[in-house]
Short mmCIF file of C-alpha atoms in Angstrom, two decimals:
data_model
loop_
_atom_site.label_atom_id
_atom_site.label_comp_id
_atom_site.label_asym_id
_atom_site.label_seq_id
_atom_site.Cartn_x
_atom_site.Cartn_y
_atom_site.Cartn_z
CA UNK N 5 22.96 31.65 -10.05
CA UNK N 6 20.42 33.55 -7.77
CA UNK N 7 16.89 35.14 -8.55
CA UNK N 8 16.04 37.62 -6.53
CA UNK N 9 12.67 39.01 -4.90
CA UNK N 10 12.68 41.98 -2.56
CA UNK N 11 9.35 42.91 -0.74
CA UNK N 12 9.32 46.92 0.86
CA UNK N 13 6.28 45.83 2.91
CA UNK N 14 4.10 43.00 4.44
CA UNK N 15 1.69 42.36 7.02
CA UNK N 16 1.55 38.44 8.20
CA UNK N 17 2.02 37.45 4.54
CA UNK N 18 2.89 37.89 1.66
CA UNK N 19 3.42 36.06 -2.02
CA UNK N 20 5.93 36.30 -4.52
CA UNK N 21 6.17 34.63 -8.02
CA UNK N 22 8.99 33.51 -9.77
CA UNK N 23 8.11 32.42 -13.32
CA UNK N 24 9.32 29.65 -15.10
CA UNK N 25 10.47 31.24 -18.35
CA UNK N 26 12.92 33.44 -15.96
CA UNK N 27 14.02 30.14 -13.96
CA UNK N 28 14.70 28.10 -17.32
CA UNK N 29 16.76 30.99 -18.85
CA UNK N 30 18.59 31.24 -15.35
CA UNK N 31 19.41 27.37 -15.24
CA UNK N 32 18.06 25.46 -18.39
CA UNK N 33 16.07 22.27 -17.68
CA UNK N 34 15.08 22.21 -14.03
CA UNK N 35 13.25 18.93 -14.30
CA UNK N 36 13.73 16.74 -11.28
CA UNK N 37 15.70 19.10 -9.83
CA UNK N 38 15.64 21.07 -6.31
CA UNK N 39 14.87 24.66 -5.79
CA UNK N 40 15.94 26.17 -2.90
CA UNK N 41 14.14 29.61 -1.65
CA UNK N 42 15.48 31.29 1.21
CA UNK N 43 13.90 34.26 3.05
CA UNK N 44 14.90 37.17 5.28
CA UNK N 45 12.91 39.34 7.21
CA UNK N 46 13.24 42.24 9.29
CA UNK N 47 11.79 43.84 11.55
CA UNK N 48 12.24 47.64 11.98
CA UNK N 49 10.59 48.02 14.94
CA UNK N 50 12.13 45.34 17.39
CA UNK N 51 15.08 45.63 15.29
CA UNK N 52 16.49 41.86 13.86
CA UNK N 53 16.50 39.39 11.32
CA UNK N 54 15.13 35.97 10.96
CA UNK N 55 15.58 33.07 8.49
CA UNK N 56 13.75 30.65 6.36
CA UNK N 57 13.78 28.16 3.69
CA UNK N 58 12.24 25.93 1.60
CA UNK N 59 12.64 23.40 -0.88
CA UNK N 60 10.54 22.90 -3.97
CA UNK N 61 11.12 20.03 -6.43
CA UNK N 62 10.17 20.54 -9.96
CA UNK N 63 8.39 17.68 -11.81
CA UNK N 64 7.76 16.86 -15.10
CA UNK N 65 3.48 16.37 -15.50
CA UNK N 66 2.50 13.20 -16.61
CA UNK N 67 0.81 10.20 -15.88
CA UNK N 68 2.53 7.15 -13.67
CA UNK N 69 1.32 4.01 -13.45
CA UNK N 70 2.41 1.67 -10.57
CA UNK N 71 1.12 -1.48 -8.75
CA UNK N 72 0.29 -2.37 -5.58
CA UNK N 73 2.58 -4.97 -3.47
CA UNK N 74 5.66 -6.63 -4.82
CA UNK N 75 6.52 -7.42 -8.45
CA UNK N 76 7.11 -11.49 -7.80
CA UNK N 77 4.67 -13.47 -6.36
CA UNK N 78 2.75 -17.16 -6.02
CA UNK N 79 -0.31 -17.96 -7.42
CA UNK N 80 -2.43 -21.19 -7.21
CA UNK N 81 -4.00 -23.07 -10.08
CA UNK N 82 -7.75 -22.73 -10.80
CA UNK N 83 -7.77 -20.11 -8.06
CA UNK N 84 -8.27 -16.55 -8.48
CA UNK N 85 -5.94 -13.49 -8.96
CA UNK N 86 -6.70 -10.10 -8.14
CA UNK N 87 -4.12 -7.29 -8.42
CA UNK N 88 -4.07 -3.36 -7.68
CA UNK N 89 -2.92 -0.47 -10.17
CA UNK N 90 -2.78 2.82 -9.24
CA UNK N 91 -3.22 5.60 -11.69
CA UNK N 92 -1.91 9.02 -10.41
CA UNK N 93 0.02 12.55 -11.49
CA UNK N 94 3.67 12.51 -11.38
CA UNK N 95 3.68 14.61 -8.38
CA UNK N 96 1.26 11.49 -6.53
CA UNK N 97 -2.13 12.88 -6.80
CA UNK N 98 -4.48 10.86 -7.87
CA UNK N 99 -5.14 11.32 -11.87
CA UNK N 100 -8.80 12.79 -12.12
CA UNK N 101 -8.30 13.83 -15.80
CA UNK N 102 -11.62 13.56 -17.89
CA UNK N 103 -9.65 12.45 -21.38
CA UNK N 104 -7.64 8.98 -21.94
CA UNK N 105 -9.25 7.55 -18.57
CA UNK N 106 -8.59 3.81 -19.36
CA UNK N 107 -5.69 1.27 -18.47
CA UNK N 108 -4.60 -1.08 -21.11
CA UNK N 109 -4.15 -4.46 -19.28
CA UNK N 110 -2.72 -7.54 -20.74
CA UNK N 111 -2.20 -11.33 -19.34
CA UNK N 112 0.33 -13.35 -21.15
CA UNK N 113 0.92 -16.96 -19.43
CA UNK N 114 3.37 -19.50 -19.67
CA UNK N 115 2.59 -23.48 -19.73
CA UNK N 116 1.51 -26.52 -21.13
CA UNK N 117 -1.39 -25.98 -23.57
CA UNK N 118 -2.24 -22.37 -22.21
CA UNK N 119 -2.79 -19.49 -24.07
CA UNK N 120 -2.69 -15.43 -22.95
CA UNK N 121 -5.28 -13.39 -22.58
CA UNK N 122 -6.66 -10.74 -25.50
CA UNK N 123 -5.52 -7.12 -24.66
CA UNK N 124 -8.35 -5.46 -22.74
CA UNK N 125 -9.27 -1.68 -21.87
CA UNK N 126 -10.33 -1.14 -17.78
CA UNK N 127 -11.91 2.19 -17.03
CA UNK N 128 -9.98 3.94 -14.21
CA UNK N 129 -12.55 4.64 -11.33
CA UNK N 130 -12.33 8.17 -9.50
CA UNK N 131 -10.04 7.36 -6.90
CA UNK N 132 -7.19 6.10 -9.32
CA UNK N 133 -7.37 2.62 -8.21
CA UNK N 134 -7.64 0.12 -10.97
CA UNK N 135 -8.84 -3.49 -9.29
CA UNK N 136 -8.28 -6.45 -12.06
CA UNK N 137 -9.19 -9.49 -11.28
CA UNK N 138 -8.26 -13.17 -13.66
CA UNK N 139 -8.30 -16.89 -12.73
CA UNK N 140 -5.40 -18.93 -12.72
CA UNK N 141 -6.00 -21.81 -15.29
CA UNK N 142 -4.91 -25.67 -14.27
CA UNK N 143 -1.45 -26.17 -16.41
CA UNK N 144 -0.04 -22.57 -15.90
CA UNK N 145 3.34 -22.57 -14.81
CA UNK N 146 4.35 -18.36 -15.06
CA UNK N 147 1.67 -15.38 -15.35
CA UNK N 148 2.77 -11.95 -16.46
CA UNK N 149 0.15 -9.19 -15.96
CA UNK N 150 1.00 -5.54 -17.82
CA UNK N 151 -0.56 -2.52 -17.23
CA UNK N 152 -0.19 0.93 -19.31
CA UNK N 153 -1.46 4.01 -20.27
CA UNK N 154 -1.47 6.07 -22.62
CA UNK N 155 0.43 9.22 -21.38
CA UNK N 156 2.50 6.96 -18.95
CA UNK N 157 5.80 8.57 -18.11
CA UNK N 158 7.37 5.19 -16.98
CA UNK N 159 6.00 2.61 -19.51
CA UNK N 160 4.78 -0.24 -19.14
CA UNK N 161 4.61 -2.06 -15.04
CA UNK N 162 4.53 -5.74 -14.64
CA UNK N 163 3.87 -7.98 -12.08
CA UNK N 164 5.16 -11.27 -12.54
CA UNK N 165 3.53 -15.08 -11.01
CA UNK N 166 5.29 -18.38 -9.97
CA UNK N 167 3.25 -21.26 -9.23
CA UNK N 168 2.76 -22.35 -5.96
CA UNK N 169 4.92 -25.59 -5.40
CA UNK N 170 3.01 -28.67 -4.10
CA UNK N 171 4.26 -32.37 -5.06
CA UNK N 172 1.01 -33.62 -5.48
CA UNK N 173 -0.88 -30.67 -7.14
CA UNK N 174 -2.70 -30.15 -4.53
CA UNK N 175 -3.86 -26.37 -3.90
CA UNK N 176 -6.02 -24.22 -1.53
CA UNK N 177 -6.86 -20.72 -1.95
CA UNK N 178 -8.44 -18.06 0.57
CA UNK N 179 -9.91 -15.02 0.01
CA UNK N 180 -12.30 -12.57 1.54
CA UNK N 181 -15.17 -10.21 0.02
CA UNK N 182 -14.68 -7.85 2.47
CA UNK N 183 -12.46 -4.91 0.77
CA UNK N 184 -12.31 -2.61 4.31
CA UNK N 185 -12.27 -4.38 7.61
CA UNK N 186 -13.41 -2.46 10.60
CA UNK N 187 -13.46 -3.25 14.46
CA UNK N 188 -16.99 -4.45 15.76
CA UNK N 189 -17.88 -6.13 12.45
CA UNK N 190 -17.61 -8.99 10.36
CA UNK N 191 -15.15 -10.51 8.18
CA UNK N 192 -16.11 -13.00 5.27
CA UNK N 193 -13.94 -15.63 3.92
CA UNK N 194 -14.10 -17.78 1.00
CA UNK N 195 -11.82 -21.35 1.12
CA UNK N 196 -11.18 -22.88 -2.21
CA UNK N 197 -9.57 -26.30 -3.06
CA UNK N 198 -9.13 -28.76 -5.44
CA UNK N 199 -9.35 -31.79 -3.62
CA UNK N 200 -11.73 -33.10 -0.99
CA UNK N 201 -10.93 -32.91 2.51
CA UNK N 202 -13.26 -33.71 5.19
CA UNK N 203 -11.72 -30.44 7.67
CA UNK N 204 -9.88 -27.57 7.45
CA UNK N 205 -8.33 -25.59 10.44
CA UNK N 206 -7.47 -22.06 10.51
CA UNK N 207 -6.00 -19.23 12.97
CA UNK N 208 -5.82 -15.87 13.05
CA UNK N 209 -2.48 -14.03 13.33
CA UNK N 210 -1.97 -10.57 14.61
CA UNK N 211 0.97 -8.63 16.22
CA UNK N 212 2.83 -11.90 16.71
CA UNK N 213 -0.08 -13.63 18.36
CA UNK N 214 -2.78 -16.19 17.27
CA UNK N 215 -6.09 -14.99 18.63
CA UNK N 216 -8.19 -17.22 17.31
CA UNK N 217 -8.39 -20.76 16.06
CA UNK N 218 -11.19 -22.88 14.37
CA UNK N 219 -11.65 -25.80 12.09
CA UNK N 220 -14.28 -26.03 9.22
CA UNK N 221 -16.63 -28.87 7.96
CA UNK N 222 -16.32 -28.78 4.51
CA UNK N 223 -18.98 -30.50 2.46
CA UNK N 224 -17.44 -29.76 -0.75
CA UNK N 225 -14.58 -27.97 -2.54
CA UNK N 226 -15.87 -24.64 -1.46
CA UNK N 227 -16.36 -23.19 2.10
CA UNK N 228 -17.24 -19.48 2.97
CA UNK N 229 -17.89 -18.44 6.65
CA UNK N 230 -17.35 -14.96 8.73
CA UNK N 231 -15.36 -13.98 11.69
CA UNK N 232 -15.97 -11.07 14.42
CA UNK N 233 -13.23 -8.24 13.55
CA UNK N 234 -11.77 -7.32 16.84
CA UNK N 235 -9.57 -4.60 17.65
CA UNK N 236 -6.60 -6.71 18.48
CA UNK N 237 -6.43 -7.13 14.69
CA UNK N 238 -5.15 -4.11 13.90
CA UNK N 239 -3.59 -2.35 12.13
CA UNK N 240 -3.93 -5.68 10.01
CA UNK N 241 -4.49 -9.42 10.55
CA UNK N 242 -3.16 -12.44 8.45
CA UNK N 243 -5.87 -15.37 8.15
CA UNK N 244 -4.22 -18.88 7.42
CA UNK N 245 -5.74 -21.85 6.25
CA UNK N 246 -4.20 -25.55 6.23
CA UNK N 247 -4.97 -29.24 6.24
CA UNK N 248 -3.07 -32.48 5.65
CA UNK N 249 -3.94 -34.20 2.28
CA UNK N 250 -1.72 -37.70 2.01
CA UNK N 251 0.37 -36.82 4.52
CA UNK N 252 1.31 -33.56 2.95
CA UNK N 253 0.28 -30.13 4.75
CA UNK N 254 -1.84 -28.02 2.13
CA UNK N 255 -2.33 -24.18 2.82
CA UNK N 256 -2.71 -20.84 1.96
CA UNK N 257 -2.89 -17.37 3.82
CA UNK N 258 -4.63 -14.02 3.03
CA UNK N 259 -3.58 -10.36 4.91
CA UNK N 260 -5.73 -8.18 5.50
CA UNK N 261 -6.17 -4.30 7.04
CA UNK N 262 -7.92 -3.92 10.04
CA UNK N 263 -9.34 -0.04 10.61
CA UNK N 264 -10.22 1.02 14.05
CA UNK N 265 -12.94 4.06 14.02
CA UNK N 266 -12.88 4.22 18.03
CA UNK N 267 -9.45 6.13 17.44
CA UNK N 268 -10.77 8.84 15.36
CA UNK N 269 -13.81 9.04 17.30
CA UNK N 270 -13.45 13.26 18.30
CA UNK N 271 -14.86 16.18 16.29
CA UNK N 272 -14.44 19.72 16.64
CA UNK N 273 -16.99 22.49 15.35
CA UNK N 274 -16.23 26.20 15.68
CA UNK N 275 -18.35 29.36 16.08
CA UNK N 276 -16.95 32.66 14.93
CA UNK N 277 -20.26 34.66 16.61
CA UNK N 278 -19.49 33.82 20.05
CA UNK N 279 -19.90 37.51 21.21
CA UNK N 280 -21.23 39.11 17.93
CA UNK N 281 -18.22 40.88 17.29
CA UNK N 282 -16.28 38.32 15.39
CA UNK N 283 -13.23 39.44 18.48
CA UNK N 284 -13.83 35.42 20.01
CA UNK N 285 -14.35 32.19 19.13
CA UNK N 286 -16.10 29.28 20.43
CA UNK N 287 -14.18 25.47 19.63
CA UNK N 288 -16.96 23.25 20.77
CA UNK N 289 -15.14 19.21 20.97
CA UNK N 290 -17.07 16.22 20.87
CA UNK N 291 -15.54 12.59 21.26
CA UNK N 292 -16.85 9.35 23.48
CA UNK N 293 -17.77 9.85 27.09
CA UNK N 294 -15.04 9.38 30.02
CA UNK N 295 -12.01 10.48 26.99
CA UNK N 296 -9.63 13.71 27.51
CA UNK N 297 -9.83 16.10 24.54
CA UNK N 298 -6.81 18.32 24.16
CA UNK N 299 -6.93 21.74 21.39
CA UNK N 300 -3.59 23.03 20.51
CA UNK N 301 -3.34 25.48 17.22
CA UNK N 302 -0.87 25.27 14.30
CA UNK N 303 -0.29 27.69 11.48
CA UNK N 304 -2.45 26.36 9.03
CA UNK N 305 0.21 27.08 6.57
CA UNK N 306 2.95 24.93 7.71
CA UNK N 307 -0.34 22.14 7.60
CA UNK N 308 -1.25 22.93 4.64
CA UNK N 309 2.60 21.80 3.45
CA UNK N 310 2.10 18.16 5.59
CA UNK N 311 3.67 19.69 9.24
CA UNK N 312 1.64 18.89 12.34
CA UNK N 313 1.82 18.57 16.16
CA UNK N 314 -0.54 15.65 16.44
CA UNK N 315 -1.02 11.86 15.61
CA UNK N 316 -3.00 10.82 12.73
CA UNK N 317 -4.21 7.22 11.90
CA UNK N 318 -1.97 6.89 9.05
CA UNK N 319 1.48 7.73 11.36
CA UNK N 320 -0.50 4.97 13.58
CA UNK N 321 -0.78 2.26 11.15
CA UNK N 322 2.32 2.92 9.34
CA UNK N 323 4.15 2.78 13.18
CA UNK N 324 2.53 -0.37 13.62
CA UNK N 325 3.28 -2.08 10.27
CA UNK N 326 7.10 -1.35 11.39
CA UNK N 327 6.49 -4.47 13.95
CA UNK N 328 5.81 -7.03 11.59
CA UNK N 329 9.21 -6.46 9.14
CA UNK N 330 10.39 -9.07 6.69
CA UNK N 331 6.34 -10.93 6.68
CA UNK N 332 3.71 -10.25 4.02
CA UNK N 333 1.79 -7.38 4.79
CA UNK N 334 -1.29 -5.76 2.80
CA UNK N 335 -1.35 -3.62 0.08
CA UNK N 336 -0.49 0.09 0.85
CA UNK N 337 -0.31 3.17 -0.95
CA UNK N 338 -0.08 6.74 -0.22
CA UNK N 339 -1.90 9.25 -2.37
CA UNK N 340 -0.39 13.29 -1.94
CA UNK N 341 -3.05 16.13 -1.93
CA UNK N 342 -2.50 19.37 -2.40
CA UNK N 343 -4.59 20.72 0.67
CA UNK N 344 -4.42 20.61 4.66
CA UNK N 345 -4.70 16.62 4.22
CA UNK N 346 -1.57 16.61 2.57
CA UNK N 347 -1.26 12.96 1.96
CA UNK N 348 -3.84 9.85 2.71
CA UNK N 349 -3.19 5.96 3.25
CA UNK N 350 -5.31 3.40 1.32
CA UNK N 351 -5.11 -0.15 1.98
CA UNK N 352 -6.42 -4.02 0.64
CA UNK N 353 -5.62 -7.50 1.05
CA UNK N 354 -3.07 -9.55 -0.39
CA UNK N 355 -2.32 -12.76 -1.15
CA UNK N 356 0.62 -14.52 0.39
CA UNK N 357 4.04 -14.38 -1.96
CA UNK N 358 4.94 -17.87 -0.22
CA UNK N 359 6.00 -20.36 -3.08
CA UNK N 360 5.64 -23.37 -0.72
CA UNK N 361 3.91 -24.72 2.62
CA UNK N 362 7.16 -23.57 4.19
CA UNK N 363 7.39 -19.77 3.15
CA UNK N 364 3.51 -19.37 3.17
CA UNK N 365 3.89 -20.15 7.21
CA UNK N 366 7.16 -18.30 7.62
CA UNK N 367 5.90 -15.50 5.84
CA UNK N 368 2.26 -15.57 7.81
CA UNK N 369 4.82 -14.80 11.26
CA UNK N 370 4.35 -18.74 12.02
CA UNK N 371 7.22 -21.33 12.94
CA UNK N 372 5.46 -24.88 12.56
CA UNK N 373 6.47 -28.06 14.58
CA UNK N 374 4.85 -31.44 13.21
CA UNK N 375 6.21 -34.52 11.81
CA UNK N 376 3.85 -34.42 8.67
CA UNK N 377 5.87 -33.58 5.43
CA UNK N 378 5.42 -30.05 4.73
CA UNK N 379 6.43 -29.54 1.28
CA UNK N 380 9.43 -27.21 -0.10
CA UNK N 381 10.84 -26.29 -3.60
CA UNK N 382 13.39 -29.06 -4.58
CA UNK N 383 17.01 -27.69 -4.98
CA UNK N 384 18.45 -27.85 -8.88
CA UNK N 385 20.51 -31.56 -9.33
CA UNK N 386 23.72 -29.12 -9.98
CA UNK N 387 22.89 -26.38 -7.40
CA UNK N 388 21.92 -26.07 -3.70
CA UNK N 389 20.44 -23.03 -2.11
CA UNK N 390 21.87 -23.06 0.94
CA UNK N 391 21.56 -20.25 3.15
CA UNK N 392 24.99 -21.17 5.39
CA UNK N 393 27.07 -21.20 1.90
CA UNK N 394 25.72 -17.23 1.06
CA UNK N 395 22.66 -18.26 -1.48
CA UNK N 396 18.73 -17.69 -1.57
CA UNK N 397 16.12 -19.13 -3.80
CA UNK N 398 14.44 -17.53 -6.40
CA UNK N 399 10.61 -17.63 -7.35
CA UNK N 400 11.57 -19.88 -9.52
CA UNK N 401 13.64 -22.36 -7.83
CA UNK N 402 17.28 -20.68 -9.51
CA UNK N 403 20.05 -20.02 -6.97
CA UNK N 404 21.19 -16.55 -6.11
CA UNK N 405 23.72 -14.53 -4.53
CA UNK N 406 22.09 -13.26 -1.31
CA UNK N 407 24.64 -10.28 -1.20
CA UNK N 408 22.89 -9.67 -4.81
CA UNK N 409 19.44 -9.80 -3.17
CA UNK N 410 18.90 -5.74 -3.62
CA UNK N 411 19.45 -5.96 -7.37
CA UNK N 412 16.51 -7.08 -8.50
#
């Protein structure tokens, strides 16, 4: 079916409404579904015809609830946790609703004399994003964390822990304090372990290259210290810490985004009484000395529906995160606005998801060569995961498929 709209007479612009009790008699339940608007005009005075569309999806409002970073990961004992919800619209806004603003979060873990966590109630902040935080106790093997709300279209989301494998027990966590990294400053770190070790080395990944390396003196079982942020971190760095504890390498990695302000260092200002008259207007730019400024104008109409001519930090970073496929990277999310923004990227640091010494490296971008015994998850007695015979491991240590790997 069609709905039609005919206009005698417009100058520039012009709106038309189309209102939902006519679409839902037209076609029923239009949730999730497509609507397609197409436009004529013509001119009478030069005499022809031009074309347009659009495409409008229809949503159902509600509230979704998602996390930030993958679903399976590692987690060390007696070392902290700290995940990312995000609480938003169904259409990706973020949720700024005054009623039911709280996130029912639950910990259930799996081991020998643990018990899970009591159901708690976490107060969603104005910008949507819910920051939980638990420690991982000594004998847990699994950790589920559940979040949900109460008008949640999708349910409940999960994100689910494996214990980091070491054959001694032996664990080291790193973290930072620092939530948003920018060029010209500094970074801290915190290094946790359970054991004692007299040194700790560390290097700094980025873009495929270490830029810096560094050991620490550690004079107990806990070791902060800060580095200089540089701009070859960016868009984002990974920090990796190791050390050799009975012949065994120990280590853990953190990721973490790395925001340049030097690229959106140019303003523009505008004065509409140039000349009095309103007739011109003065653009007046203003960026770092010894830079070329160049103005171009756009219909803010098409910008105000995400369409642009120029590069923003966002199409940077997200260009830049394409060179660094199949390693941990940090958490990302895109929130959608409903204004010339259009849509905005926020970013944290993650955790590694390796389950041993092996994937923490391989996931950090780094290919090791020592003779020390670097520890991996032991195959089952009745199964091997061997990558030549068509099989991956899972979190776990189970055997699958890897043609199977995309459903899960």
């Amino acid at each position: 079916g069609v709905l039609m709209r005919y206009i005698n007479h417009m100058r520039e612009e012009s709106s038309y409404v189309f209102p939902m009790a006519e679409i839902k008699e037209k076609w029923g339940d239009v949730t999730d579904h497509d609507l397609i608007v197409n436009g004529w005009f013509y001119d009478w005075f030069l005499m022809f015809t031009r074309k347009g569309y659009s495409i409008t999806r229809l949503l159902k409002d509600g509230i979704k609830v998602d996390y930030l970073g993958k679903k399976f990961r590692a987690f060390k004992p007696e070392q902290p946790l700290v995940v990312y919800f995000t609480v938003s619209r169904n259409d990706g806004t973020p949720y700024k609703g005054f009623f039911y603003r709280q996130l029912t979060i639950s910990v259930t873990r799996t081991g020998i004399n643990t018990l899970s966590d009591p159901e708690i109630k976490v107060i969603i902040p104005d910008n949507g994003i819910v920051k939980f935080e638990t420690m991982a106790r000594k004998h847990d093997t699994r950790i589920i964390i559940r979040a949900s709300h109460h008008s949640s279209l999708d349910g409940t989301e999960e994100i689910r822990f494996f214990r980091h494998y070491n054959r001694n027990n032996h664990y080291m966590g790193v973290s930072t304090s620092t939530e948003h990294p920018e060029v010209d400053r500094y970074m801290v770190f915190t290094v946790k372990t359970n054991f004692v070790a007299e040194e700790i080395q560390y290097v700094i990944n980025a873009r495929g290259n270490i830029l810096l390396g560094n050991s620490l003196r550690m004079t107990g079982t806990i070791k902060t210290f800060s580095i200089a942020v540089s701009r070859q971190m960016t868009p984002f760095s990974k920090l990796i810490v190791y050390t050799v504890v009975q012949g065994v390498v120990v280590t853990d990695s953190v990721i973490f985004p790395v925001k340049d302000l030097r690229l959106a260092g140019a303003s523009l200002s505008l004065n509409q009484g140039k000349d009095f008259h309103r007739r011109t207007i003065e653009l007046q730019g203003h960026s770092h000395g010894g830079g070329q400024m160049i103005i171009s104008g756009f219909q803010y109409q098409y910008l105000m529906r995400g369409l642009h001519s120029f590069l923003t930090l966002d199409d940077v970073f997200f260009d830049l995160l394409e060179y660094s496929e199949g390693s941990d990277k940090p958490h990302t999310h895109v929130w959608a606005h409903d204004n010339h923004i259009w849509d905005s990227v926020i970013s944290f640091a993650s955790q590694t998801n390796g389950m041993d010494a092996i994937q923490t490296f391989n996931t950090s971008g780094l290919y090791v060569f020592t003779d020390m015994n670097i520890t991996d998850i032991p195959d089952f007695a009745d199964a091997t995961c061997n990558l030549t015979r068509g099989l991956g491991r899972c979190p776990g240590g189970e055997c699958y498929e890897i043609k199977k790997r995309c459903d899960f």
